[in-house]
Amino acid sequence: MRKILRDNRGVVLLMVLATIAFFTVLVVSFSADQSLDMELAYNFRDSVQAQQIARAGIEAARVILKEDDPAYDSDDEEWGSFSEYAMGASMYLDGPSFSGTLADECGKIDLNSLVTEGEQLYREAQLKYLFELLEIDITDEELDELMKSLRDWLDPNDEPEFGGAESEYYQSLDPPYICKNGPLDTPEEILLVKGMKPEYFYGTENYQGIKDYVTVGTGGKININTASRTVLLSISRTYLTEDVVDVIEDGRPFLNEHDRSRIQGLDLNDPSDEMKWIKNTLDVKSSLFSADINGNMPSGARINIKTVLQRFQNDVRIVYYKIY
């Protein structure tokens, strides 16, 4: 059985416990004798502690990714069992706990790649096919206009495509806002784009939305070890057929680029432009991960922190951080 806890991760937890003790004394010292003041003080104390516990989970995720072999990434590595690690680590906290997930963002479609020079045709086809695979209720005309509006949102100029939208359109809305003319900072930002309805993103009782299949900040590479079946199929109608995706799922993990030659039915030496794009898109490693961590107190206090972690050669940096 994989050894989940390591000494340096225990140090992280001990440091957090010391911080919690400090905040506990500090908060209680602020409280008055009245019962209401005491209740407010205790609630605040528990919220502070829950946040510190959640931060411990974030630091644990960073340590796991730092120690991970960056040559390839797969769900069967230790980071893929983060929820199991969190459960084990929380046993040392004697009451408080953290829980959550650590997921690979490089197994998703980067919305910002729609305007990648020389790849627009394939990137748009992929995103359109994703809508089709999810059976989202949108007409071809509406989807075409959404793609144009998304390109207008992403590209640096303020000249709208026919059927698209730039700042003039967004300024006419109530409330008005300007066109980004730059990359999305989060996947949810696509909800600001003309033609993008909440149900397309979040889904309905009749179909899934694109939320779990898209991301930003990966550069467009897709890790075949972690991509969902839907994302793999969306890459190409012609080359990534159901049979080929079966082979990929059965053959995981792929350890390096040469290892991709094991994918029976996918000739990466095919001279077509589309295959060249596919070969350039498929990867076996990842650099961007999302951590969704809860800090929990016995009193019921809970704090949720969502972060995006970017792995560099010798470091893992927080590039997005939000407390709920």
PDB file of C-alpha atoms in Angstrom:
ATOM      1  CA  MET A   1       0.000   0.000   0.000  1.00  0.00           C
ATOM      2  CA  ARG A   2       1.294   3.450  -0.920  1.00  0.00           C
ATOM      3  CA  LYS A   3       2.792   5.356   2.011  1.00  0.00           C
ATOM      4  CA  ILE A   4       0.745   8.516   2.137  1.00  0.00           C
ATOM      5  CA  LEU A   5       2.228  10.596   4.955  1.00  0.00           C
ATOM      6  CA  ARG A   6       5.814  11.809   4.876  1.00  0.00           C
ATOM      7  CA  ASP A   7       7.796  13.628   7.540  1.00  0.00           C
ATOM      8  CA  ASN A   8       7.947  17.012   5.827  1.00  0.00           C
ATOM      9  CA  ARG A   9       4.190  16.980   5.312  1.00  0.00           C
ATOM     10  CA  GLY A  10       3.795  16.364   9.018  1.00  0.00           C
ATOM     11  CA  VAL A  11       5.904  19.463   9.648  1.00  0.00           C
ATOM     12  CA  VAL A  12       3.443  21.501   7.578  1.00  0.00           C
ATOM     13  CA  LEU A  13       0.571  20.296   9.753  1.00  0.00           C
ATOM     14  CA  LEU A  14       2.449  20.985  13.006  1.00  0.00           C
ATOM     15  CA  MET A  15       3.174  24.550  11.869  1.00  0.00           C
ATOM     16  CA  VAL A  16      -0.491  25.038  11.124  1.00  0.00           C
ATOM     17  CA  LEU A  17      -1.496  23.685  14.534  1.00  0.00           C
ATOM     18  CA  ALA A  18       0.820  26.218  16.186  1.00  0.00           C
ATOM     19  CA  THR A  19      -0.805  28.990  14.158  1.00  0.00           C
ATOM     20  CA  ILE A  20      -4.257  27.783  15.189  1.00  0.00           C
ATOM     21  CA  ALA A  21      -3.269  27.845  18.860  1.00  0.00           C
ATOM     22  CA  PHE A  22      -2.060  31.433  18.489  1.00  0.00           C
ATOM     23  CA  PHE A  23      -5.279  32.582  16.841  1.00  0.00           C
ATOM     24  CA  THR A  24      -7.368  30.791  19.465  1.00  0.00           C
ATOM     25  CA  VAL A  25      -5.714  32.700  22.323  1.00  0.00           C
ATOM     26  CA  LEU A  26      -5.851  35.959  20.379  1.00  0.00           C
ATOM     27  CA  VAL A  27      -9.539  35.734  19.515  1.00  0.00           C
ATOM     28  CA  VAL A  28     -10.707  34.643  22.962  1.00  0.00           C
ATOM     29  CA  SER A  29      -8.764  37.519  24.547  1.00  0.00           C
ATOM     30  CA  PHE A  30     -10.859  39.940  22.488  1.00  0.00           C
ATOM     31  CA  SER A  31     -14.161  38.608  23.817  1.00  0.00           C
ATOM     32  CA  ALA A  32     -16.171  40.216  26.621  1.00  0.00           C
ATOM     33  CA  ASP A  33     -18.095  38.594  29.435  1.00  0.00           C
ATOM     34  CA  GLN A  34     -21.475  38.885  27.739  1.00  0.00           C
ATOM     35  CA  SER A  35     -22.704  35.607  26.267  1.00  0.00           C
ATOM     36  CA  LEU A  36     -23.441  37.164  22.859  1.00  0.00           C
ATOM     37  CA  ASP A  37     -19.939  38.557  22.596  1.00  0.00           C
ATOM     38  CA  MET A  38     -18.562  35.182  23.614  1.00  0.00           C
ATOM     39  CA  GLU A  39     -20.643  33.381  21.000  1.00  0.00           C
ATOM     40  CA  LEU A  40     -19.507  35.780  18.294  1.00  0.00           C
ATOM     41  CA  ALA A  41     -15.921  35.390  19.425  1.00  0.00           C
ATOM     42  CA  TYR A  42     -16.118  31.603  19.358  1.00  0.00           C
ATOM     43  CA  ASN A  43     -17.748  31.618  15.925  1.00  0.00           C
ATOM     44  CA  PHE A  44     -15.017  33.895  14.626  1.00  0.00           C
ATOM     45  CA  ARG A  45     -12.371  31.722  16.268  1.00  0.00           C
ATOM     46  CA  ASP A  46     -13.762  28.595  14.606  1.00  0.00           C
ATOM     47  CA  SER A  47     -13.894  30.318  11.215  1.00  0.00           C
ATOM     48  CA  VAL A  48     -10.267  31.405  11.582  1.00  0.00           C
ATOM     49  CA  GLN A  49      -9.261  27.893  12.565  1.00  0.00           C
ATOM     50  CA  ALA A  50     -11.207  26.366   9.663  1.00  0.00           C
ATOM     51  CA  GLN A  51      -9.409  28.700   7.272  1.00  0.00           C
ATOM     52  CA  GLN A  52      -6.028  27.719   8.700  1.00  0.00           C
ATOM     53  CA  ILE A  53      -6.924  24.041   8.354  1.00  0.00           C
ATOM     54  CA  ALA A  54      -7.916  24.595   4.714  1.00  0.00           C
ATOM     55  CA  ARG A  55      -4.617  26.386   4.144  1.00  0.00           C
ATOM     56  CA  ALA A  56      -2.849  23.357   5.591  1.00  0.00           C
ATOM     57  CA  GLY A  57      -4.565  21.295   2.899  1.00  0.00           C
ATOM     58  CA  ILE A  58      -3.357  23.689   0.209  1.00  0.00           C
ATOM     59  CA  GLU A  59       0.211  23.470   1.503  1.00  0.00           C
ATOM     60  CA  ALA A  60      -0.028  19.686   1.590  1.00  0.00           C
ATOM     61  CA  ALA A  61      -1.142  19.708  -2.053  1.00  0.00           C
ATOM     62  CA  ARG A  62       1.838  21.892  -2.964  1.00  0.00           C
ATOM     63  CA  VAL A  63       4.245  19.508  -1.226  1.00  0.00           C
ATOM     64  CA  ILE A  64       2.777  16.483  -3.011  1.00  0.00           C
ATOM     65  CA  LEU A  65       3.145  18.175  -6.403  1.00  0.00           C
ATOM     66  CA  LYS A  66       6.699  19.304  -5.615  1.00  0.00           C
ATOM     67  CA  GLU A  67       7.711  15.727  -4.830  1.00  0.00           C
ATOM     68  CA  ASP A  68       5.922  14.255  -7.840  1.00  0.00           C
ATOM     69  CA  ASP A  69       7.970  13.108 -10.844  1.00  0.00           C
ATOM     70  CA  PRO A  70       7.213  15.749 -13.524  1.00  0.00           C
ATOM     71  CA  ALA A  71       8.156  13.445 -16.428  1.00  0.00           C
ATOM     72  CA  TYR A  72       4.550  12.273 -16.683  1.00  0.00           C
ATOM     73  CA  ASP A  73       1.321  12.734 -14.769  1.00  0.00           C
ATOM     74  CA  SER A  74      -1.462  10.250 -14.196  1.00  0.00           C
ATOM     75  CA  ASP A  75      -4.365   9.821 -11.788  1.00  0.00           C
ATOM     76  CA  ASP A  76      -2.665   6.748 -10.323  1.00  0.00           C
ATOM     77  CA  GLU A  77       0.103   8.918  -8.841  1.00  0.00           C
ATOM     78  CA  GLU A  78      -0.042  10.158  -5.264  1.00  0.00           C
ATOM     79  CA  TRP A  79      -1.620  13.506  -6.166  1.00  0.00           C
ATOM     80  CA  GLY A  80      -4.528  11.552  -7.662  1.00  0.00           C
ATOM     81  CA  SER A  81      -5.292  10.150  -4.189  1.00  0.00           C
ATOM     82  CA  PHE A  82      -5.302  13.484  -2.404  1.00  0.00           C
ATOM     83  CA  SER A  83      -8.697  12.901  -0.779  1.00  0.00           C
ATOM     84  CA  GLU A  84      -7.270   9.731   0.787  1.00  0.00           C
ATOM     85  CA  TYR A  85      -4.218  11.657   1.989  1.00  0.00           C
ATOM     86  CA  ALA A  86      -6.429  14.376   3.510  1.00  0.00           C
ATOM     87  CA  MET A  87      -8.387  11.781   5.442  1.00  0.00           C
ATOM     88  CA  GLY A  88      -5.209  10.260   6.865  1.00  0.00           C
ATOM     89  CA  ALA A  89      -3.572  13.600   7.658  1.00  0.00           C
ATOM     90  CA  SER A  90      -6.679  14.866   9.461  1.00  0.00           C
ATOM     91  CA  MET A  91      -6.322  12.067  12.009  1.00  0.00           C
ATOM     92  CA  TYR A  92      -3.369  14.029  13.448  1.00  0.00           C
ATOM     93  CA  LEU A  93      -5.490  17.148  14.001  1.00  0.00           C
ATOM     94  CA  ASP A  94      -7.658  15.684  16.804  1.00  0.00           C
ATOM     95  CA  GLY A  95     -11.041  17.135  15.837  1.00  0.00           C
ATOM     96  CA  PRO A  96     -10.482  19.622  13.015  1.00  0.00           C
ATOM     97  CA  SER A  97     -10.046  18.165   9.544  1.00  0.00           C
ATOM     98  CA  PHE A  98      -9.500  19.089   5.939  1.00  0.00           C
ATOM     99  CA  SER A  99     -10.929  17.388   2.887  1.00  0.00           C
ATOM    100  CA  GLY A 100     -10.982  18.008  -0.819  1.00  0.00           C
ATOM    101  CA  THR A 101      -9.613  17.145  -4.215  1.00  0.00           C
ATOM    102  CA  LEU A 102      -6.548  17.789  -6.338  1.00  0.00           C
ATOM    103  CA  ALA A 103      -7.264  17.649 -10.069  1.00  0.00           C
ATOM    104  CA  ASP A 104      -5.265  18.022 -13.267  1.00  0.00           C
ATOM    105  CA  GLU A 105      -6.368  20.997 -15.368  1.00  0.00           C
ATOM    106  CA  CYS A 106      -4.270  19.831 -18.326  1.00  0.00           C
ATOM    107  CA  GLY A 107      -6.816  17.116 -19.038  1.00  0.00           C
ATOM    108  CA  LYS A 108      -9.255  19.807 -20.175  1.00  0.00           C
ATOM    109  CA  ILE A 109      -9.753  22.164 -23.134  1.00  0.00           C
ATOM    110  CA  ASP A 110      -8.113  25.571 -22.733  1.00  0.00           C
ATOM    111  CA  LEU A 111     -10.676  28.170 -23.840  1.00  0.00           C
ATOM    112  CA  ASN A 112      -7.927  30.727 -24.439  1.00  0.00           C
ATOM    113  CA  SER A 113      -6.369  28.490 -27.102  1.00  0.00           C
ATOM    114  CA  LEU A 114      -9.221  29.373 -29.476  1.00  0.00           C
ATOM    115  CA  VAL A 115      -7.085  32.240 -30.804  1.00  0.00           C
ATOM    116  CA  THR A 116      -3.756  30.367 -30.929  1.00  0.00           C
ATOM    117  CA  GLU A 117      -2.105  31.357 -34.197  1.00  0.00           C
ATOM    118  CA  GLY A 118      -2.288  28.630 -36.828  1.00  0.00           C
ATOM    119  CA  GLU A 119      -4.603  26.454 -34.720  1.00  0.00           C
ATOM    120  CA  GLN A 120      -7.896  28.388 -34.767  1.00  0.00           C
ATOM    121  CA  LEU A 121      -9.597  26.001 -37.196  1.00  0.00           C
ATOM    122  CA  TYR A 122      -8.907  22.910 -35.089  1.00  0.00           C
ATOM    123  CA  ARG A 123      -9.499  24.624 -31.735  1.00  0.00           C
ATOM    124  CA  GLU A 124     -12.902  25.896 -32.843  1.00  0.00           C
ATOM    125  CA  ALA A 125     -13.854  22.493 -34.260  1.00  0.00           C
ATOM    126  CA  GLN A 126     -12.870  20.886 -30.952  1.00  0.00           C
ATOM    127  CA  LEU A 127     -14.957  23.267 -28.853  1.00  0.00           C
ATOM    128  CA  LYS A 128     -17.949  22.908 -31.174  1.00  0.00           C
ATOM    129  CA  TYR A 129     -17.664  19.125 -31.047  1.00  0.00           C
ATOM    130  CA  LEU A 130     -17.611  19.304 -27.243  1.00  0.00           C
ATOM    131  CA  PHE A 131     -21.011  21.020 -27.335  1.00  0.00           C
ATOM    132  CA  GLU A 132     -22.252  18.268 -29.642  1.00  0.00           C
ATOM    133  CA  LEU A 133     -20.892  15.431 -27.507  1.00  0.00           C
ATOM    134  CA  LEU A 134     -22.585  16.912 -24.442  1.00  0.00           C
ATOM    135  CA  GLU A 135     -25.815  17.268 -26.440  1.00  0.00           C
ATOM    136  CA  ILE A 136     -26.152  20.895 -25.393  1.00  0.00           C
ATOM    137  CA  ASP A 137     -29.341  22.486 -26.696  1.00  0.00           C
ATOM    138  CA  ILE A 138     -27.885  25.110 -29.033  1.00  0.00           C
ATOM    139  CA  THR A 139     -28.390  25.625 -32.771  1.00  0.00           C
ATOM    140  CA  ASP A 140     -25.517  25.609 -35.259  1.00  0.00           C
ATOM    141  CA  GLU A 141     -26.100  29.305 -35.917  1.00  0.00           C
ATOM    142  CA  GLU A 142     -26.027  30.151 -32.205  1.00  0.00           C
ATOM    143  CA  LEU A 143     -22.851  28.110 -31.741  1.00  0.00           C
ATOM    144  CA  ASP A 144     -21.168  29.858 -34.689  1.00  0.00           C
ATOM    145  CA  GLU A 145     -22.008  33.255 -33.206  1.00  0.00           C
ATOM    146  CA  LEU A 146     -20.743  32.163 -29.789  1.00  0.00           C
ATOM    147  CA  MET A 147     -17.400  31.111 -31.300  1.00  0.00           C
ATOM    148  CA  LYS A 148     -17.077  34.478 -33.073  1.00  0.00           C
ATOM    149  CA  SER A 149     -17.960  36.382 -29.910  1.00  0.00           C
ATOM    150  CA  LEU A 150     -15.470  34.348 -27.873  1.00  0.00           C
ATOM    151  CA  ARG A 151     -12.712  35.072 -30.391  1.00  0.00           C
ATOM    152  CA  ASP A 152     -13.614  38.777 -30.220  1.00  0.00           C
ATOM    153  CA  TRP A 153     -13.399  38.607 -26.428  1.00  0.00           C
ATOM    154  CA  LEU A 154      -9.965  36.981 -26.574  1.00  0.00           C
ATOM    155  CA  ASP A 155      -8.264  38.811 -29.439  1.00  0.00           C
ATOM    156  CA  PRO A 156      -6.468  42.122 -28.740  1.00  0.00           C
ATOM    157  CA  ASN A 157      -8.366  44.269 -31.254  1.00  0.00           C
ATOM    158  CA  ASP A 158     -11.746  45.977 -30.925  1.00  0.00           C
ATOM    159  CA  GLU A 159     -13.010  45.083 -34.399  1.00  0.00           C
ATOM    160  CA  PRO A 160     -15.940  42.637 -34.199  1.00  0.00           C
ATOM    161  CA  GLU A 161     -16.286  39.675 -36.509  1.00  0.00           C
ATOM    162  CA  PHE A 162     -19.563  39.456 -38.417  1.00  0.00           C
ATOM    163  CA  GLY A 163     -21.945  38.040 -35.832  1.00  0.00           C
ATOM    164  CA  GLY A 164     -19.428  38.562 -33.030  1.00  0.00           C
ATOM    165  CA  ALA A 165     -19.234  41.291 -30.387  1.00  0.00           C
ATOM    166  CA  GLU A 166     -16.793  43.885 -29.100  1.00  0.00           C
ATOM    167  CA  SER A 167     -17.060  46.695 -26.531  1.00  0.00           C
ATOM    168  CA  GLU A 168     -19.790  48.591 -28.388  1.00  0.00           C
ATOM    169  CA  TYR A 169     -22.180  45.678 -27.830  1.00  0.00           C
ATOM    170  CA  TYR A 170     -21.234  45.133 -24.178  1.00  0.00           C
ATOM    171  CA  GLN A 171     -21.506  48.864 -23.421  1.00  0.00           C
ATOM    172  CA  SER A 172     -25.149  48.721 -24.538  1.00  0.00           C
ATOM    173  CA  LEU A 173     -26.029  46.179 -21.836  1.00  0.00           C
ATOM    174  CA  ASP A 174     -27.415  46.907 -18.377  1.00  0.00           C
ATOM    175  CA  PRO A 175     -25.105  47.023 -16.546  1.00  0.00           C
ATOM    176  CA  PRO A 176     -22.535  47.885 -19.228  1.00  0.00           C
ATOM    177  CA  TYR A 177     -19.018  46.465 -19.306  1.00  0.00           C
ATOM    178  CA  ILE A 178     -16.141  46.400 -21.750  1.00  0.00           C
ATOM    179  CA  CYS A 179     -14.880  43.575 -23.923  1.00  0.00           C
ATOM    180  CA  LYS A 180     -11.829  41.897 -22.358  1.00  0.00           C
ATOM    181  CA  ASN A 181      -9.730  41.785 -25.550  1.00  0.00           C
ATOM    182  CA  GLY A 182      -7.467  39.370 -23.748  1.00  0.00           C
ATOM    183  CA  PRO A 183      -7.353  35.864 -22.273  1.00  0.00           C
ATOM    184  CA  LEU A 184      -9.918  34.596 -19.793  1.00  0.00           C
ATOM    185  CA  ASP A 185      -8.703  34.613 -16.183  1.00  0.00           C
ATOM    186  CA  THR A 186     -11.127  31.852 -15.160  1.00  0.00           C
ATOM    187  CA  PRO A 187     -13.380  29.484 -17.126  1.00  0.00           C
ATOM    188  CA  GLU A 188     -16.448  31.183 -15.580  1.00  0.00           C
ATOM    189  CA  GLU A 189     -15.508  34.429 -17.335  1.00  0.00           C
ATOM    190  CA  ILE A 190     -16.927  32.957 -20.550  1.00  0.00           C
ATOM    191  CA  LEU A 191     -20.371  33.704 -19.060  1.00  0.00           C
ATOM    192  CA  LEU A 192     -19.724  37.373 -19.894  1.00  0.00           C
ATOM    193  CA  VAL A 193     -19.381  36.577 -23.602  1.00  0.00           C
ATOM    194  CA  LYS A 194     -22.295  37.294 -25.938  1.00  0.00           C
ATOM    195  CA  GLY A 195     -24.287  34.139 -26.628  1.00  0.00           C
ATOM    196  CA  MET A 196     -22.965  32.156 -23.649  1.00  0.00           C
ATOM    197  CA  LYS A 197     -25.901  31.090 -21.482  1.00  0.00           C
ATOM    198  CA  PRO A 198     -25.500  29.781 -17.913  1.00  0.00           C
ATOM    199  CA  GLU A 199     -27.053  26.453 -18.898  1.00  0.00           C
ATOM    200  CA  TYR A 200     -24.366  25.924 -21.544  1.00  0.00           C
ATOM    201  CA  PHE A 201     -21.754  26.225 -18.807  1.00  0.00           C
ATOM    202  CA  TYR A 202     -23.408  24.614 -15.792  1.00  0.00           C
ATOM    203  CA  GLY A 203     -25.748  22.230 -17.583  1.00  0.00           C
ATOM    204  CA  THR A 204     -29.394  21.348 -16.975  1.00  0.00           C
ATOM    205  CA  GLU A 205     -31.308  18.259 -15.935  1.00  0.00           C
ATOM    206  CA  ASN A 206     -31.216  17.226 -19.606  1.00  0.00           C
ATOM    207  CA  TYR A 207     -27.532  17.720 -20.450  1.00  0.00           C
ATOM    208  CA  GLN A 208     -24.126  18.431 -18.949  1.00  0.00           C
ATOM    209  CA  GLY A 209     -22.576  21.849 -19.348  1.00  0.00           C
ATOM    210  CA  ILE A 210     -18.989  22.473 -20.427  1.00  0.00           C
ATOM    211  CA  LYS A 211     -17.827  23.464 -16.903  1.00  0.00           C
ATOM    212  CA  ASP A 212     -15.996  20.227 -16.084  1.00  0.00           C
ATOM    213  CA  TYR A 213     -14.334  19.984 -19.498  1.00  0.00           C
ATOM    214  CA  VAL A 214     -12.786  23.437 -19.965  1.00  0.00           C
ATOM    215  CA  THR A 215     -10.051  25.422 -18.279  1.00  0.00           C
ATOM    216  CA  VAL A 216      -7.649  28.328 -18.858  1.00  0.00           C
ATOM    217  CA  GLY A 217      -3.902  28.712 -18.575  1.00  0.00           C
ATOM    218  CA  THR A 218      -2.640  25.367 -19.866  1.00  0.00           C
ATOM    219  CA  GLY A 219      -1.482  26.604 -23.253  1.00  0.00           C
ATOM    220  CA  GLY A 220      -3.716  24.121 -25.064  1.00  0.00           C
ATOM    221  CA  LYS A 221      -1.796  20.917 -24.339  1.00  0.00           C
ATOM    222  CA  ILE A 222      -3.999  17.982 -23.288  1.00  0.00           C
ATOM    223  CA  ASN A 223      -2.677  15.202 -21.063  1.00  0.00           C
ATOM    224  CA  ILE A 224      -3.962  11.905 -22.470  1.00  0.00           C
ATOM    225  CA  ASN A 225      -3.372  10.239 -19.099  1.00  0.00           C
ATOM    226  CA  THR A 226      -5.928  12.418 -17.320  1.00  0.00           C
ATOM    227  CA  ALA A 227      -8.301  13.696 -20.013  1.00  0.00           C
ATOM    228  CA  SER A 228     -11.867  12.452 -19.846  1.00  0.00           C
ATOM    229  CA  ARG A 229     -13.285  10.346 -22.641  1.00  0.00           C
ATOM    230  CA  THR A 230     -15.362  13.311 -23.790  1.00  0.00           C
ATOM    231  CA  VAL A 231     -12.327  15.597 -24.055  1.00  0.00           C
ATOM    232  CA  LEU A 232     -10.341  12.957 -25.958  1.00  0.00           C
ATOM    233  CA  LEU A 233     -13.175  12.436 -28.441  1.00  0.00           C
ATOM    234  CA  SER A 234     -13.533  16.189 -28.941  1.00  0.00           C
ATOM    235  CA  ILE A 235      -9.980  16.499 -30.257  1.00  0.00           C
ATOM    236  CA  SER A 236     -10.777  14.982 -33.653  1.00  0.00           C
ATOM    237  CA  ARG A 237     -13.791  13.345 -35.257  1.00  0.00           C
ATOM    238  CA  THR A 238     -11.515  11.748 -37.839  1.00  0.00           C
ATOM    239  CA  TYR A 239      -8.622  10.400 -35.817  1.00  0.00           C
ATOM    240  CA  LEU A 240      -9.741  10.034 -32.189  1.00  0.00           C
ATOM    241  CA  THR A 241     -12.600   7.641 -32.759  1.00  0.00           C
ATOM    242  CA  GLU A 242     -14.386   5.632 -30.073  1.00  0.00           C
ATOM    243  CA  ASP A 243     -12.055   2.681 -30.772  1.00  0.00           C
ATOM    244  CA  VAL A 244      -8.907   4.801 -30.519  1.00  0.00           C
ATOM    245  CA  VAL A 245     -10.081   6.358 -27.258  1.00  0.00           C
ATOM    246  CA  ASP A 246     -10.734   2.837 -25.934  1.00  0.00           C
ATOM    247  CA  VAL A 247      -7.078   2.019 -26.652  1.00  0.00           C
ATOM    248  CA  ILE A 248      -5.918   5.185 -24.882  1.00  0.00           C
ATOM    249  CA  GLU A 249      -7.995   4.488 -21.786  1.00  0.00           C
ATOM    250  CA  ASP A 250      -6.830   0.860 -21.652  1.00  0.00           C
ATOM    251  CA  GLY A 251      -3.166   1.790 -22.220  1.00  0.00           C
ATOM    252  CA  ARG A 252      -2.782   4.447 -19.541  1.00  0.00           C
ATOM    253  CA  PRO A 253      -0.455   5.643 -18.221  1.00  0.00           C
ATOM    254  CA  PHE A 254       1.729   6.783 -21.125  1.00  0.00           C
ATOM    255  CA  LEU A 255       5.139   7.665 -19.728  1.00  0.00           C
ATOM    256  CA  ASN A 256       6.664   9.803 -22.492  1.00  0.00           C
ATOM    257  CA  GLU A 257       6.045  11.105 -26.005  1.00  0.00           C
ATOM    258  CA  HIS A 258       7.538   7.999 -27.605  1.00  0.00           C
ATOM    259  CA  ASP A 259       5.154   5.888 -25.529  1.00  0.00           C
ATOM    260  CA  ARG A 260       2.258   7.419 -27.463  1.00  0.00           C
ATOM    261  CA  SER A 261       3.194   5.173 -30.379  1.00  0.00           C
ATOM    262  CA  ARG A 262       1.444   2.375 -28.450  1.00  0.00           C
ATOM    263  CA  ILE A 263      -1.910   3.901 -29.374  1.00  0.00           C
ATOM    264  CA  GLN A 264      -3.117   1.412 -31.962  1.00  0.00           C
ATOM    265  CA  GLY A 265      -5.139   3.066 -34.698  1.00  0.00           C
ATOM    266  CA  LEU A 266      -3.586   6.517 -34.226  1.00  0.00           C
ATOM    267  CA  ASP A 267      -0.765   7.088 -36.714  1.00  0.00           C
ATOM    268  CA  LEU A 268       1.095  10.079 -35.326  1.00  0.00           C
ATOM    269  CA  ASN A 269       3.331  10.050 -38.423  1.00  0.00           C
ATOM    270  CA  ASP A 270       0.386  10.823 -40.689  1.00  0.00           C
ATOM    271  CA  PRO A 271       1.514  13.884 -42.715  1.00  0.00           C
ATOM    272  CA  SER A 272      -1.847  15.693 -42.577  1.00  0.00           C
ATOM    273  CA  ASP A 273      -2.022  19.122 -40.939  1.00  0.00           C
ATOM    274  CA  GLU A 274      -4.678  17.891 -38.531  1.00  0.00           C
ATOM    275  CA  MET A 275      -2.474  15.041 -37.336  1.00  0.00           C
ATOM    276  CA  LYS A 276       0.420  17.454 -36.853  1.00  0.00           C
ATOM    277  CA  TRP A 277      -1.882  19.525 -34.647  1.00  0.00           C
ATOM    278  CA  ILE A 278      -3.025  16.432 -32.737  1.00  0.00           C
ATOM    279  CA  LYS A 279       0.575  15.328 -32.190  1.00  0.00           C
ATOM    280  CA  ASN A 280       1.433  18.784 -30.871  1.00  0.00           C
ATOM    281  CA  THR A 281      -1.639  18.848 -28.612  1.00  0.00           C
ATOM    282  CA  LEU A 282      -1.393  15.429 -26.970  1.00  0.00           C
ATOM    283  CA  ASP A 283       0.924  15.335 -23.964  1.00  0.00           C
ATOM    284  CA  VAL A 284       1.695  12.987 -21.077  1.00  0.00           C
ATOM    285  CA  LYS A 285       2.575  15.541 -18.390  1.00  0.00           C
ATOM    286  CA  SER A 286       0.863  18.441 -16.682  1.00  0.00           C
ATOM    287  CA  SER A 287       1.788  21.778 -15.152  1.00  0.00           C
ATOM    288  CA  LEU A 288      -1.529  23.148 -13.871  1.00  0.00           C
ATOM    289  CA  PHE A 289      -3.646  21.657 -11.083  1.00  0.00           C
ATOM    290  CA  SER A 290      -6.722  22.798  -9.180  1.00  0.00           C
ATOM    291  CA  ALA A 291      -7.174  22.199  -5.452  1.00  0.00           C
ATOM    292  CA  ASP A 292     -10.621  22.447  -3.871  1.00  0.00           C
ATOM    293  CA  ILE A 293     -10.095  22.212  -0.104  1.00  0.00           C
ATOM    294  CA  ASN A 294     -12.463  22.391   2.872  1.00  0.00           C
ATOM    295  CA  GLY A 295     -11.333  23.232   6.389  1.00  0.00           C
ATOM    296  CA  ASN A 296     -13.761  21.695   8.885  1.00  0.00           C
ATOM    297  CA  MET A 297     -14.254  22.295  12.618  1.00  0.00           C
ATOM    298  CA  PRO A 298     -16.170  20.051  15.070  1.00  0.00           C
ATOM    299  CA  SER A 299     -18.510  23.001  15.755  1.00  0.00           C
ATOM    300  CA  GLY A 300     -19.691  22.852  12.142  1.00  0.00           C
ATOM    301  CA  ALA A 301     -17.661  25.835  10.925  1.00  0.00           C
ATOM    302  CA  ARG A 302     -16.359  25.261   7.415  1.00  0.00           C
ATOM    303  CA  ILE A 303     -14.236  27.287   5.021  1.00  0.00           C
ATOM    304  CA  ASN A 304     -13.732  26.343   1.373  1.00  0.00           C
ATOM    305  CA  ILE A 305     -10.655  27.476  -0.555  1.00  0.00           C
ATOM    306  CA  LYS A 306     -10.301  26.998  -4.288  1.00  0.00           C
ATOM    307  CA  THR A 307      -6.829  27.413  -5.758  1.00  0.00           C
ATOM    308  CA  VAL A 308      -5.011  26.790  -8.995  1.00  0.00           C
ATOM    309  CA  LEU A 309      -1.444  25.562  -8.589  1.00  0.00           C
ATOM    310  CA  GLN A 310       1.158  25.904 -11.327  1.00  0.00           C
ATOM    311  CA  ARG A 311       4.164  23.620 -11.228  1.00  0.00           C
ATOM    312  CA  PHE A 312       7.511  24.931 -12.379  1.00  0.00           C
ATOM    313  CA  GLN A 313      10.818  23.068 -12.322  1.00  0.00           C
ATOM    314  CA  ASN A 314      11.494  23.314  -8.597  1.00  0.00           C
ATOM    315  CA  ASP A 315       8.430  25.043  -7.263  1.00  0.00           C
ATOM    316  CA  VAL A 316       4.636  24.982  -7.151  1.00  0.00           C
ATOM    317  CA  ARG A 317       3.036  28.429  -7.134  1.00  0.00           C
ATOM    318  CA  ILE A 318      -0.484  29.546  -6.321  1.00  0.00           C
ATOM    319  CA  VAL A 319      -1.835  31.408  -9.366  1.00  0.00           C
ATOM    320  CA  TYR A 320      -5.476  31.598  -8.241  1.00  0.00           C
ATOM    321  CA  TYR A 321      -6.861  31.706  -4.693  1.00  0.00           C
ATOM    322  CA  LYS A 322     -10.432  32.256  -3.539  1.00  0.00           C
ATOM    323  CA  ILE A 323     -12.077  31.737  -0.151  1.00  0.00           C
ATOM    324  CA  TYR A 324     -15.744  30.804   0.138  1.00  0.00           C
TER     325      TYR A 324
END
